[in-house]
Coordinates of N, CA and C and ligand atoms in Angstrom, one line a residue:
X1 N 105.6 -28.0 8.9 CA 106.3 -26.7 9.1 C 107.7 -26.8 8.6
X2 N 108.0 -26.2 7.7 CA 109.2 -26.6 6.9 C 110.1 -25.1 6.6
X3 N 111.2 -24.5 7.6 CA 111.8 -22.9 7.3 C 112.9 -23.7 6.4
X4 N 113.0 -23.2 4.8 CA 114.1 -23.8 4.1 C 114.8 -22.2 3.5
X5 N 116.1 -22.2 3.7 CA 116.7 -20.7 3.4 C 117.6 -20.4 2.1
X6 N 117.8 -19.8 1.0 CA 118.1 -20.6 0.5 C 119.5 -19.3 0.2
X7 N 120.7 -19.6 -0.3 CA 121.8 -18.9 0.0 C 122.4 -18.6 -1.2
X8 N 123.1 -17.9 -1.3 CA 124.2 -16.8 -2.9 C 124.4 -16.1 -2.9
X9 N 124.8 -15.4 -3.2 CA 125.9 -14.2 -3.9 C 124.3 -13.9 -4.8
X10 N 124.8 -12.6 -4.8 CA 123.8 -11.6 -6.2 C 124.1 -12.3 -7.4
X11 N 122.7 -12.9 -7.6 CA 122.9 -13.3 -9.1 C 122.9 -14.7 -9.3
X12 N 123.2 -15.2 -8.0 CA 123.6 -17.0 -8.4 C 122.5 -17.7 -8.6
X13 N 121.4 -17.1 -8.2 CA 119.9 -18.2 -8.8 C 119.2 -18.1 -7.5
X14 N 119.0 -17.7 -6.4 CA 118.1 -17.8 -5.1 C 116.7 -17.9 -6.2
X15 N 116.4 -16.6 -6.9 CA 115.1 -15.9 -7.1 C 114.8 -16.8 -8.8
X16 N 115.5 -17.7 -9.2 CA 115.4 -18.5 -10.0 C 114.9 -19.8 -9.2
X17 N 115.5 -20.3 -8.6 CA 114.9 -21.4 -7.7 C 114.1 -21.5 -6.9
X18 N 113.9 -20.5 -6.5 CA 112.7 -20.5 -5.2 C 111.5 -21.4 -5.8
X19 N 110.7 -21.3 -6.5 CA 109.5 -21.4 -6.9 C 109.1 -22.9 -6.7
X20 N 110.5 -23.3 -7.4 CA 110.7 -24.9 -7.9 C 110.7 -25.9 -6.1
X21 N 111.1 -24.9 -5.7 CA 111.3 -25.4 -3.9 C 110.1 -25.2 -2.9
X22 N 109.1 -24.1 -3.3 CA 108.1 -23.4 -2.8 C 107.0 -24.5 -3.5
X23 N 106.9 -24.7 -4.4 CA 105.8 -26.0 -5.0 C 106.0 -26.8 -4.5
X24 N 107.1 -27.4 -4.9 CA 107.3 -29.1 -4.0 C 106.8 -29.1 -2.7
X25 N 107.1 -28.0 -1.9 CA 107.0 -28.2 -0.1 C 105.3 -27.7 0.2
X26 N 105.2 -26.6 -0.5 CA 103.4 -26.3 -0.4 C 103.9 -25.2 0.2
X27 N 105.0 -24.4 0.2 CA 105.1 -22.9 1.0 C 105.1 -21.7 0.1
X28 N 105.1 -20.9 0.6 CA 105.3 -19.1 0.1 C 107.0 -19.0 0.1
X29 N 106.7 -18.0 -0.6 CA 108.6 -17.8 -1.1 C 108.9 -16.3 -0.4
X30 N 109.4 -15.7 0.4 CA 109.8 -14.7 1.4 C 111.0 -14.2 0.6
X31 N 111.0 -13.3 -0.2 CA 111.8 -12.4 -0.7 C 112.2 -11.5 -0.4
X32 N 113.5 -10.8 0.5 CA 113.9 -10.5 1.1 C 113.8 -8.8 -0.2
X33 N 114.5 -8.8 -1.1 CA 114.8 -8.0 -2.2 C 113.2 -7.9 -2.6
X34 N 113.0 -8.3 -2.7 CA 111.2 -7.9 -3.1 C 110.8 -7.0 -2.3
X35 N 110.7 -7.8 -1.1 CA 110.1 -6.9 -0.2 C 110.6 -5.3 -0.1
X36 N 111.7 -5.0 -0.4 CA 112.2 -3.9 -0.1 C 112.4 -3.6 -1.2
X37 N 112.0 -3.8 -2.8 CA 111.9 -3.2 -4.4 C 110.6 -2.6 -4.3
X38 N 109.5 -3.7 -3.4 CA 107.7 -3.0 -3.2 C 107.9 -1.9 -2.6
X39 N 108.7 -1.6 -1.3 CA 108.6 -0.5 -0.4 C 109.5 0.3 -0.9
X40 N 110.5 0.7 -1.9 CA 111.1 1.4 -2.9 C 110.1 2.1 -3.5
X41 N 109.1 1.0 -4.4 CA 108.0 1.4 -5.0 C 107.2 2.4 -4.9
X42 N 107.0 1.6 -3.7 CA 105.5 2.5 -2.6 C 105.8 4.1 -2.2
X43 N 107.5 4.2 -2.1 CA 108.1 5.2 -1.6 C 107.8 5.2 0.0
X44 N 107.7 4.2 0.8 CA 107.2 4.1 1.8 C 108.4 4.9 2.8
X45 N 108.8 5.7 4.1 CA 109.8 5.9 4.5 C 110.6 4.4 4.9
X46 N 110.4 3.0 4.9 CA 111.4 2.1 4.9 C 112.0 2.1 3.3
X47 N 111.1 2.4 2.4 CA 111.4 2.2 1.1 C 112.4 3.2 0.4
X48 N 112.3 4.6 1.1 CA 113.4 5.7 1.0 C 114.7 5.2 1.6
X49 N 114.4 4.4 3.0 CA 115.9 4.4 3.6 C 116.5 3.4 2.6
X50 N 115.8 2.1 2.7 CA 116.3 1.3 1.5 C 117.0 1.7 0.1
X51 N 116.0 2.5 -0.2 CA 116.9 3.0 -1.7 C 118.3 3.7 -1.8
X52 N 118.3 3.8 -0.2 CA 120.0 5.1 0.0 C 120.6 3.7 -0.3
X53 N 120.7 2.4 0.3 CA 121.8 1.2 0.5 C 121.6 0.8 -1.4
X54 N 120.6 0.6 -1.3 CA 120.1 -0.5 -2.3 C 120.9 0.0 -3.9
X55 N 120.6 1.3 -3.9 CA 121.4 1.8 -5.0 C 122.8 1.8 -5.2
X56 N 123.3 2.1 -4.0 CA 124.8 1.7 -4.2 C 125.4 0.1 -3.9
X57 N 124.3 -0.8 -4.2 CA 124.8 -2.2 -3.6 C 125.4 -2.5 -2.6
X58 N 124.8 -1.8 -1.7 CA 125.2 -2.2 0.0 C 123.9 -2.9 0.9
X59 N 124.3 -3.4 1.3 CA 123.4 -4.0 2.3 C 122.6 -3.3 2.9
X60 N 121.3 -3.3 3.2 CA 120.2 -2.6 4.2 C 120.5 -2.7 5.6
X61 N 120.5 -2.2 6.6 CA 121.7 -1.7 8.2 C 120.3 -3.4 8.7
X62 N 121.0 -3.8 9.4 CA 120.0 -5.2 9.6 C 119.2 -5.0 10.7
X63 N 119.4 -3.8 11.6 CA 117.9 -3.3 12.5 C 117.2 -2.9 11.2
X64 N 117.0 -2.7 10.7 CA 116.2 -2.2 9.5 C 115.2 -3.6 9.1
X65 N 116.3 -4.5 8.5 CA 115.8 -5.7 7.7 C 115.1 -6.8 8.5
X66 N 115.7 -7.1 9.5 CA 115.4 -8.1 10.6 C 113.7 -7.4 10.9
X67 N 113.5 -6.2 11.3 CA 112.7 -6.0 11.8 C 111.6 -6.6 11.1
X68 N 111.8 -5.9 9.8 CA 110.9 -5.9 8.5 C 110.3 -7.4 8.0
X69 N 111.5 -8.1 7.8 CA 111.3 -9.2 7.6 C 110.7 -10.2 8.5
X70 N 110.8 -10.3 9.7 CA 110.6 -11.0 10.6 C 109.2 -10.7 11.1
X71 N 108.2 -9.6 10.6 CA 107.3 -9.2 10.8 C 106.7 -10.0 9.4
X72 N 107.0 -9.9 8.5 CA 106.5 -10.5 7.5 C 106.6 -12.3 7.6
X73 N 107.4 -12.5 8.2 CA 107.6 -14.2 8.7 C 106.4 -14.8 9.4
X74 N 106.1 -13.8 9.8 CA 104.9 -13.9 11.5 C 103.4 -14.1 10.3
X75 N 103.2 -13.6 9.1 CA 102.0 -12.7 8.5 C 101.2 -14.8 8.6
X76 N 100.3 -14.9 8.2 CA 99.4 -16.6 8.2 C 99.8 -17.1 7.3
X77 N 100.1 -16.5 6.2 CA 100.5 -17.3 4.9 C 102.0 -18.7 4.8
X78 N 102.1 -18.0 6.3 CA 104.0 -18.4 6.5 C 104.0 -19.7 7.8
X79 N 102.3 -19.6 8.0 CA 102.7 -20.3 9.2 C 103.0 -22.0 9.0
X80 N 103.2 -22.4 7.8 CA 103.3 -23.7 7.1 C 105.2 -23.4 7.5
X81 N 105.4 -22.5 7.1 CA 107.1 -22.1 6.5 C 107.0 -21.7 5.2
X82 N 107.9 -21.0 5.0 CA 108.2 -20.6 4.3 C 110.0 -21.0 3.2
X83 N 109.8 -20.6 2.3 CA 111.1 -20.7 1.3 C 112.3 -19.2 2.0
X84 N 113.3 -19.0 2.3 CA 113.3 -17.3 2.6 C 114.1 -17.0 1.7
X85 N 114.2 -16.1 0.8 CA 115.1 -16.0 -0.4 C 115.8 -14.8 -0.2
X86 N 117.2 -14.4 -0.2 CA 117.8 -13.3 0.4 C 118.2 -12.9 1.7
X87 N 117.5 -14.0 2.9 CA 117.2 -13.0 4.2 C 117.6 -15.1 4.8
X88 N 118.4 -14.9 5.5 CA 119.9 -14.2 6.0 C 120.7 -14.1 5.9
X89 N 121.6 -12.5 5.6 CA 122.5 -12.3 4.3 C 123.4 -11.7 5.6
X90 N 123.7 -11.9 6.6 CA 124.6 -11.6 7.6 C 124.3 -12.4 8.8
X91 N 125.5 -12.7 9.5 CA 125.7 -13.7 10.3 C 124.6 -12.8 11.9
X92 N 124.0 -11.5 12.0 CA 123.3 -11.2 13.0 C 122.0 -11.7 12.6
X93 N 121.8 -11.2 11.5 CA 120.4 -12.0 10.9 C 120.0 -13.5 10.8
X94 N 121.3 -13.8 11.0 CA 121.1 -15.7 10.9 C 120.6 -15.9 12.3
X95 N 121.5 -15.2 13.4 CA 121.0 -15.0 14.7 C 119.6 -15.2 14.9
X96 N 119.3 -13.4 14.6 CA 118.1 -13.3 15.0 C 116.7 -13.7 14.4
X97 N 117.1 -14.7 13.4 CA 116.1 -15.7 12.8 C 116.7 -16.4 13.5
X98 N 117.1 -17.0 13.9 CA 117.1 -18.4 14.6 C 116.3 -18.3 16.3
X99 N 116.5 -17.2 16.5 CA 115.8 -16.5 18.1 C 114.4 -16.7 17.7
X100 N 114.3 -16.1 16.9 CA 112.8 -15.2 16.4 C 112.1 -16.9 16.3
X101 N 112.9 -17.8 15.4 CA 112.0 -19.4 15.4 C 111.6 -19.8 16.8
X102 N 112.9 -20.1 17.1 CA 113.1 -20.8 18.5 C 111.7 -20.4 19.5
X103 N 111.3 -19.3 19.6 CA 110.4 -18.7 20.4 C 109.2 -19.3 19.9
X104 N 108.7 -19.1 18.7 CA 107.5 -20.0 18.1 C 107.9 -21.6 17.9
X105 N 109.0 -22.3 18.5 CA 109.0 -23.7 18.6 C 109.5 -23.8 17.2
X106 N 109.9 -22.8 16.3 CA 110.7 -23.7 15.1 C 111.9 -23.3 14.6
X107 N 112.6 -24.1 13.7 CA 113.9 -23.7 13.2 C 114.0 -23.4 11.9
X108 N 115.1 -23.4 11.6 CA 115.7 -23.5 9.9 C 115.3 -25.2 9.6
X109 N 115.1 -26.2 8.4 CA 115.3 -27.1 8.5 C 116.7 -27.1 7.6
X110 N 116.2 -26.4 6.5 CA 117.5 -26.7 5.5 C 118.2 -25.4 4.8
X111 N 119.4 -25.2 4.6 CA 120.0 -24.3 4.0 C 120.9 -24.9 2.7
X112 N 120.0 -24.3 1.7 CA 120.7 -24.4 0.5 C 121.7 -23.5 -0.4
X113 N 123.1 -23.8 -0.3 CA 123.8 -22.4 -1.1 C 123.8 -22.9 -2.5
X114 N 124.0 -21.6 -3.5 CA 124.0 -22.1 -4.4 C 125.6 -20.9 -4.6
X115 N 126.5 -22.1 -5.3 CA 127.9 -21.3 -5.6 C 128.3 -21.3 -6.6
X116 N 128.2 -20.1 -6.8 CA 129.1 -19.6 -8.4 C 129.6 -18.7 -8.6
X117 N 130.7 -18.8 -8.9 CA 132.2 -17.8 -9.3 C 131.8 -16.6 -9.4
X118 N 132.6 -15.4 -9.3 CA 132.2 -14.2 -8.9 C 131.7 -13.3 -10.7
X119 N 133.1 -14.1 -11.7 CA 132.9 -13.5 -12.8 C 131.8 -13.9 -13.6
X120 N 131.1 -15.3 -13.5 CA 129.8 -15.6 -13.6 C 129.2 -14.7 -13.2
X121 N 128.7 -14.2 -12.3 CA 127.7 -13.3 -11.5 C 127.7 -12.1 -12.4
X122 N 128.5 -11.7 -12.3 CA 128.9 -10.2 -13.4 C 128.1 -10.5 -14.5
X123 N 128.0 -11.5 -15.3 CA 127.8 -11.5 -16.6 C 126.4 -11.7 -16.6
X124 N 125.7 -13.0 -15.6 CA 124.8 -13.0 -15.5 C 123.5 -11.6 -14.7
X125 N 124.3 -10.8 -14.3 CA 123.3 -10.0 -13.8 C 123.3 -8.8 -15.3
X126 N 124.6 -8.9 -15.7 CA 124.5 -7.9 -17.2 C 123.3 -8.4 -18.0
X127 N 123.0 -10.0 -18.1 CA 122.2 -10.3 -18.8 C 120.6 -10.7 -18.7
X128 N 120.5 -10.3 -17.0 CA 119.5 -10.7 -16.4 C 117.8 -9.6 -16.9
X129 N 117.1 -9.7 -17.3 CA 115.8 -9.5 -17.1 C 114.5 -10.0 -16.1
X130 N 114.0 -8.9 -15.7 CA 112.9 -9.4 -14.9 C 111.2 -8.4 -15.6
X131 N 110.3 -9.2 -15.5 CA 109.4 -9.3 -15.4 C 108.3 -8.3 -14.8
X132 N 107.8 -6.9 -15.3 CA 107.4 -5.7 -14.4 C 106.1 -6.3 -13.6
X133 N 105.3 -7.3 -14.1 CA 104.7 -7.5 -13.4 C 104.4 -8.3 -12.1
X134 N 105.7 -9.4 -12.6 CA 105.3 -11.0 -11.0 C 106.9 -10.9 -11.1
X135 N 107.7 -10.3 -11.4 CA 109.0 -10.5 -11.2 C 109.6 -11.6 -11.6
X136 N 109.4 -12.4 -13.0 CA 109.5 -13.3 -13.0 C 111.0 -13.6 -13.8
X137 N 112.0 -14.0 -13.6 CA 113.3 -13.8 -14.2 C 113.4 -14.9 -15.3
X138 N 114.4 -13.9 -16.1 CA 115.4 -14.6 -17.5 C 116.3 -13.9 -17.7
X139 N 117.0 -14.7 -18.4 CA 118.2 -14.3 -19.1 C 118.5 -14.4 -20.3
X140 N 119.0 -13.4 -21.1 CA 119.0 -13.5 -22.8 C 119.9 -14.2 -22.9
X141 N 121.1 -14.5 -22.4 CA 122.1 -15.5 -22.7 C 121.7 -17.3 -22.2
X142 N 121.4 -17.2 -21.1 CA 120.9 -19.2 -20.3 C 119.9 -19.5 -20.1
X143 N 118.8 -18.3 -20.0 CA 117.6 -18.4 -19.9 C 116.3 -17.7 -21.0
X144 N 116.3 -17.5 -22.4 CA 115.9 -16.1 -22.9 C 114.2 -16.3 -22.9
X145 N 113.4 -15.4 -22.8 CA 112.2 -14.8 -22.7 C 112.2 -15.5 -24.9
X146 N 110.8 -15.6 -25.2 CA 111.0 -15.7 -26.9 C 111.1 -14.5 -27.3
X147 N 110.6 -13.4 -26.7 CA 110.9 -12.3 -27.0 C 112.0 -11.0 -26.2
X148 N 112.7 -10.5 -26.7 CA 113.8 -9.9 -25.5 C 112.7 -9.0 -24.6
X149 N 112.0 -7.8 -25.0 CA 111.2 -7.7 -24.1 C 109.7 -7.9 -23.3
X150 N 109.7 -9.3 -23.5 CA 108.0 -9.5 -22.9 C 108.1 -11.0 -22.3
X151 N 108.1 -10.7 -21.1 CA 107.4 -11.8 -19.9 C 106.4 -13.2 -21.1
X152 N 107.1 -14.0 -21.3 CA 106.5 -15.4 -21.7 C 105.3 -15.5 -20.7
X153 N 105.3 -15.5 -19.8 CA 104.4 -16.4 -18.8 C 103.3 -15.0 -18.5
X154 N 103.4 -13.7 -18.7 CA 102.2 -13.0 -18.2 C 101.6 -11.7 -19.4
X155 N 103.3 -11.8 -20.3 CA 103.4 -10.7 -21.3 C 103.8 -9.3 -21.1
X156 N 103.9 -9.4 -19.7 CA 104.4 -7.8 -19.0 C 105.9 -7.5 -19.7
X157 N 105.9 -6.5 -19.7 CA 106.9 -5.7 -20.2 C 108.7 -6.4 -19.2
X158 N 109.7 -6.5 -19.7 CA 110.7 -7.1 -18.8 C 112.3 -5.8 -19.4
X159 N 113.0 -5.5 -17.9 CA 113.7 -4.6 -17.9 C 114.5 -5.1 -17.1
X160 N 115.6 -4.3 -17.0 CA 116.4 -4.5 -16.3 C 116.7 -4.0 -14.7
X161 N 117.4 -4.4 -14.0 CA 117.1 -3.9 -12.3 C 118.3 -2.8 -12.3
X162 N 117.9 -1.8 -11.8 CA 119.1 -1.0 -11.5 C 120.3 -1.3 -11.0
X163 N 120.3 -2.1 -10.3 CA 121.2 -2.8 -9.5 C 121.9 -3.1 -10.2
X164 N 122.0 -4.0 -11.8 CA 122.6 -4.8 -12.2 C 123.5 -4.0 -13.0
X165 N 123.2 -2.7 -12.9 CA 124.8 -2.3 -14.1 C 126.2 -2.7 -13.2
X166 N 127.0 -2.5 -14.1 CA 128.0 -3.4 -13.6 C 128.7 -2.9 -12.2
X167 N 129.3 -1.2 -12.5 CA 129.6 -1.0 -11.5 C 128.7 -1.3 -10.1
X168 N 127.5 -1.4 -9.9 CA 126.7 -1.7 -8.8 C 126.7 -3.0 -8.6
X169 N 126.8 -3.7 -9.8 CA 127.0 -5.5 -9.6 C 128.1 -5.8 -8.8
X170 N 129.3 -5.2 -9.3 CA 130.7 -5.7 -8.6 C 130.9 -5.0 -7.2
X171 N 130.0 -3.6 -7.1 CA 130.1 -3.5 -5.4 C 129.2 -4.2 -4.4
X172 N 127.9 -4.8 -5.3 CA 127.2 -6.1 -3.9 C 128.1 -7.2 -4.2
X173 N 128.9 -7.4 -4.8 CA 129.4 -8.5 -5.3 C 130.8 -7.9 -3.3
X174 N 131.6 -7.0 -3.7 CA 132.6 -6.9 -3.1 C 132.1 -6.4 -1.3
X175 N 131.1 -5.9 -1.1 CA 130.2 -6.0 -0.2 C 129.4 -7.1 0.5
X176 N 129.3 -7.9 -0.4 CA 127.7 -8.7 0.3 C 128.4 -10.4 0.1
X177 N 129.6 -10.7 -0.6 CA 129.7 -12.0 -0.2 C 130.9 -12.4 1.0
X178 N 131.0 -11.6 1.3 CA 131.8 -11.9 3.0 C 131.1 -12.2 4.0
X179 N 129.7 -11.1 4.5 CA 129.1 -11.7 5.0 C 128.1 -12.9 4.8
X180 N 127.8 -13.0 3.4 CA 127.2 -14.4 3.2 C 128.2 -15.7 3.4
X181 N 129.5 -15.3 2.9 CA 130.0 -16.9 3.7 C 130.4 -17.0 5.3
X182 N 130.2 -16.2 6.1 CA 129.8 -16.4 7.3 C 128.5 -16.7 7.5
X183 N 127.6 -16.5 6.8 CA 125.9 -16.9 7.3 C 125.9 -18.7 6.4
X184 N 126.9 -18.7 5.5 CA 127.2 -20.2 4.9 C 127.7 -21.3 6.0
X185 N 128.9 -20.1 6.5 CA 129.4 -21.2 8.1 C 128.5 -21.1 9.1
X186 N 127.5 -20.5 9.4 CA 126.5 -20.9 10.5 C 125.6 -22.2 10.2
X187 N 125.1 -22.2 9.0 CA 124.8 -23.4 8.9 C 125.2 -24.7 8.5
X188 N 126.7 -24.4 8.3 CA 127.3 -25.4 8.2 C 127.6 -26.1 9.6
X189 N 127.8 -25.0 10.4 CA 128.7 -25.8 11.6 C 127.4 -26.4 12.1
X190 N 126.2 -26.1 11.9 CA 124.6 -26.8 12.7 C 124.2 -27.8 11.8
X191 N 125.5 -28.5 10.5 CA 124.8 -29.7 9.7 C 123.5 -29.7 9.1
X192 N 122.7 -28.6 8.6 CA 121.9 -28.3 7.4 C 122.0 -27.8 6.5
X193 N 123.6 -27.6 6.0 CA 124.1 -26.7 4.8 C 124.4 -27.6 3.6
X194 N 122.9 -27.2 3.0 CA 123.6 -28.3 0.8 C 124.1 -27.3 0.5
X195 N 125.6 -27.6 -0.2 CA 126.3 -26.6 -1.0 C 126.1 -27.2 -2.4
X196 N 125.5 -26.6 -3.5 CA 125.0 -26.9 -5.0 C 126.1 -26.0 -5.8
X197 N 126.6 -26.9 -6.8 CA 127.1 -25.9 -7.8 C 126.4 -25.3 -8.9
X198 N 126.5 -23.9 -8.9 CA 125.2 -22.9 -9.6 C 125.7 -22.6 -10.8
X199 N 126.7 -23.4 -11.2 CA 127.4 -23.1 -12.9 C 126.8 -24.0 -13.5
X200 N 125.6 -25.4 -12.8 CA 124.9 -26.2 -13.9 C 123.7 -25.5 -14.2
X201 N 123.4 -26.2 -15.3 CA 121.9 -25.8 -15.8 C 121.1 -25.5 -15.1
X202 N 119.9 -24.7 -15.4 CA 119.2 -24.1 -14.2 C 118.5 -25.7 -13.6
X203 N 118.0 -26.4 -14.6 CA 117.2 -27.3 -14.2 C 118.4 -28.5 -13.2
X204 N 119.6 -29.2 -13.7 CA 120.1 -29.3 -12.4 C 120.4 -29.1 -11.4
X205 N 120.7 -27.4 -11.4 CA 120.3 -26.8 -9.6 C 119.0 -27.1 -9.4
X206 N 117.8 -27.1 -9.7 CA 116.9 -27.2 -9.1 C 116.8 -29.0 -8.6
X207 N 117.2 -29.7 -9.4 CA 117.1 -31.2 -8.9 C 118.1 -31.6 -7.5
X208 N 119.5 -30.5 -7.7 CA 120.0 -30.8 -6.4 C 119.3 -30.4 -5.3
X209 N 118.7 -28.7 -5.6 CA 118.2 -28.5 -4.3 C 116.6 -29.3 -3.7
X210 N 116.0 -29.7 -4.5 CA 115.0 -30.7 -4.4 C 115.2 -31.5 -3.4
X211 N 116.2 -32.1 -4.0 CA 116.7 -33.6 -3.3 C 117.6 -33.6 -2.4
X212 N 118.0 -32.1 -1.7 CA 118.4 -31.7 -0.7 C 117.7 -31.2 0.4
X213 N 116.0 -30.9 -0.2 CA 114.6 -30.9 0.9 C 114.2 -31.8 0.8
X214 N 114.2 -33.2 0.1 CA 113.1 -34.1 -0.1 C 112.9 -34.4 0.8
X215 N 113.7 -34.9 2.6 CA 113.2 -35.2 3.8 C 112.6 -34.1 4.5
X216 N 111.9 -32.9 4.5 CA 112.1 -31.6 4.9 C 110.3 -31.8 4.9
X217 N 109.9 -31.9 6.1 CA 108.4 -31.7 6.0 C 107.2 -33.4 6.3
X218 N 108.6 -34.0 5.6 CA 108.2 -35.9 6.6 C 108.0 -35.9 8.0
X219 N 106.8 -36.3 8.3 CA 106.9 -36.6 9.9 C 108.1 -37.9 10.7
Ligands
AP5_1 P1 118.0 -9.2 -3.8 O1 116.8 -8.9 -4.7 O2 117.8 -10.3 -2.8 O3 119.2 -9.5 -4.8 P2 120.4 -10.5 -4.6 O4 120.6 -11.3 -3.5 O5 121.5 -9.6 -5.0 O6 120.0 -11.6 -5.5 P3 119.6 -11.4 -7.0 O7 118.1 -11.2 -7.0 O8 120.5 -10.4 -7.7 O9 120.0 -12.8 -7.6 P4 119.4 -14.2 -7.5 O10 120.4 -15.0 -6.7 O11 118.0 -14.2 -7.1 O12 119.6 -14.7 -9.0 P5 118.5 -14.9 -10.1 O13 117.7 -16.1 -9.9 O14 117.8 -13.6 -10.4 O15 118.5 -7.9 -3.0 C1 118.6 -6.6 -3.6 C2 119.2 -5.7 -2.7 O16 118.3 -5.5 -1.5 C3 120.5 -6.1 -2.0 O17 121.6 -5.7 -2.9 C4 120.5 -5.3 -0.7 O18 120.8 -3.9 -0.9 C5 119.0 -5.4 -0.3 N1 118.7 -6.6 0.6 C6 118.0 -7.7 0.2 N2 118.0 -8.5 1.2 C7 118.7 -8.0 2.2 C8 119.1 -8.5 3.5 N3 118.6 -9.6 4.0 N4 119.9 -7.6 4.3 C9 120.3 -6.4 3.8 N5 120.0 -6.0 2.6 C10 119.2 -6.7 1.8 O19 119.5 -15.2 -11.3 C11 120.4 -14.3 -11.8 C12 120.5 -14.4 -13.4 O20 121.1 -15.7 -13.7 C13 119.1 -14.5 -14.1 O21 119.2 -13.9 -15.3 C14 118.9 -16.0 -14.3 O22 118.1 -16.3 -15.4 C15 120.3 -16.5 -14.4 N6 120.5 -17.9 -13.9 C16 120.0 -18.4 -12.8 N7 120.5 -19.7 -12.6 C17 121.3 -20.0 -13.6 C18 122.1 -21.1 -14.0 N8 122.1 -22.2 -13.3 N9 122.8 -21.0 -15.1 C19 122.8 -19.9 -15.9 N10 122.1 -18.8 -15.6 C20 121.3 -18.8 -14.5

């Protein structure tokens, strides 16, 4: 049973690293932004309320998110643990994941931040592409696809997220990383916080945060 969470600012790599973290351990990757891009999709009424926050790069009201997510925590696929990527991006939600474990007998084991400068972020979300079909991310500048529009790995078509024009980048940016460094000091003061620096190569973040779970799942 292994809950590893993994932490950033928009843009720093969560949804780049996940995968690399979710193989090694044998879990599912809990995408907090996914989840609420599908129900955008679907036009589901969670997926309308979401799109009022989501578009202006504000955070989803966290009776909203907690609910949602933590219902999705519960689903069989998760009962190993899970990777959670995005989710918990406010110090209530760190909370009420930690309640929500505690009651099923488990915790967080590891929290990984990944930190990178704000003007980084900017540039990389200018440059970011994803994947219409498995959401699978690149970047034409540190990461590029061989072709600028086609998914290497499935050939789907690859665009850009609305989110990422700039003015919407620099208001989750001026929104959403205050409360993430309070959900950074929750797990820091409980001694499971790797702090990684996200300005190395993708493939050295991934080796820090590896080797920041490698005890995570040993009996
Ligand atoms: P979400 O989808 O979670 O977006 P985010 O947290 O803003 O994170 P991103 O997906 O933008 O970035 P990332 O860290 O995954 O970076 P990536 O790997 O793509 O959430 C979207 C929205 O939903 C939120 O704004 C909010 O409204 C709402 N929401 C979601 N969860 C919520 C919650 N819990 N509570 C309330 N609201 C919520 O990488 C970025 C780019 O950088 C890519 O192009 C990549 O190729 C490149 N890159 C990655 N690593 C490196 C590296 N080391 N060097 C150079 N380039 C790199």
């Amino acid at each position: 049973m292994s809950v590893i969470v993994l932490l950033g600012a928009p843009g720093a790599g969560k949804g780049t690293q996940a995968p690399a973290i979710a193989r090694r351990l044998g879990i599912p990757i809990l995408a907090s932004g996914e989840l609420l891009r599908a129900a955008v999709a679907a036009g589901s009424p969670l997926g309308r309320q979401a799109d009022r926050y989501m578009s202006r790069g504000q955070l989803v009201p966290d009776d909203t998110i907690v609910r949602v997510f933590l219902d999705r925590l519960e689903a069989a696929d998760a009962t190993d643990g899970a990777v959670l990527d995005g989710f918990p991006r406010t110090r209530v939600q760190a909370e009420a994941l930690d309640t929500a474990l505690a009651e099923a007998g488990r915790h967080v084991d590891r929290a990984g931040y990944i930190d990178v400068p704000i003007e980084d972020l900017v540039q990389r979300m200018a440059n970011r592409r994803i994947c219409t079909a498995n959401g699978h991310v690149y970047n034409l500048v540190s990461n590029p696809p061989a072709y600028d529009t086609v998914c290497d790995l499935d050939g789907s078509m690859l665009v850009q997220r609305p989110d990422d024009a700039e003015a919407t980048a620099r208001a989750r940016m001026a929104q959403q990383i205050p409360p993430l460094l309070d959900v950074v000091d929750h797990y820091r003061s409980r001694g499971i916080l790797t702090t990684v620096d996200g300005r190395l190569p993708i493939d050295d973040v991934t080796d820090a945060l590896l080797e920041a779970v490698a005890d995570v799942g040993a009996a």
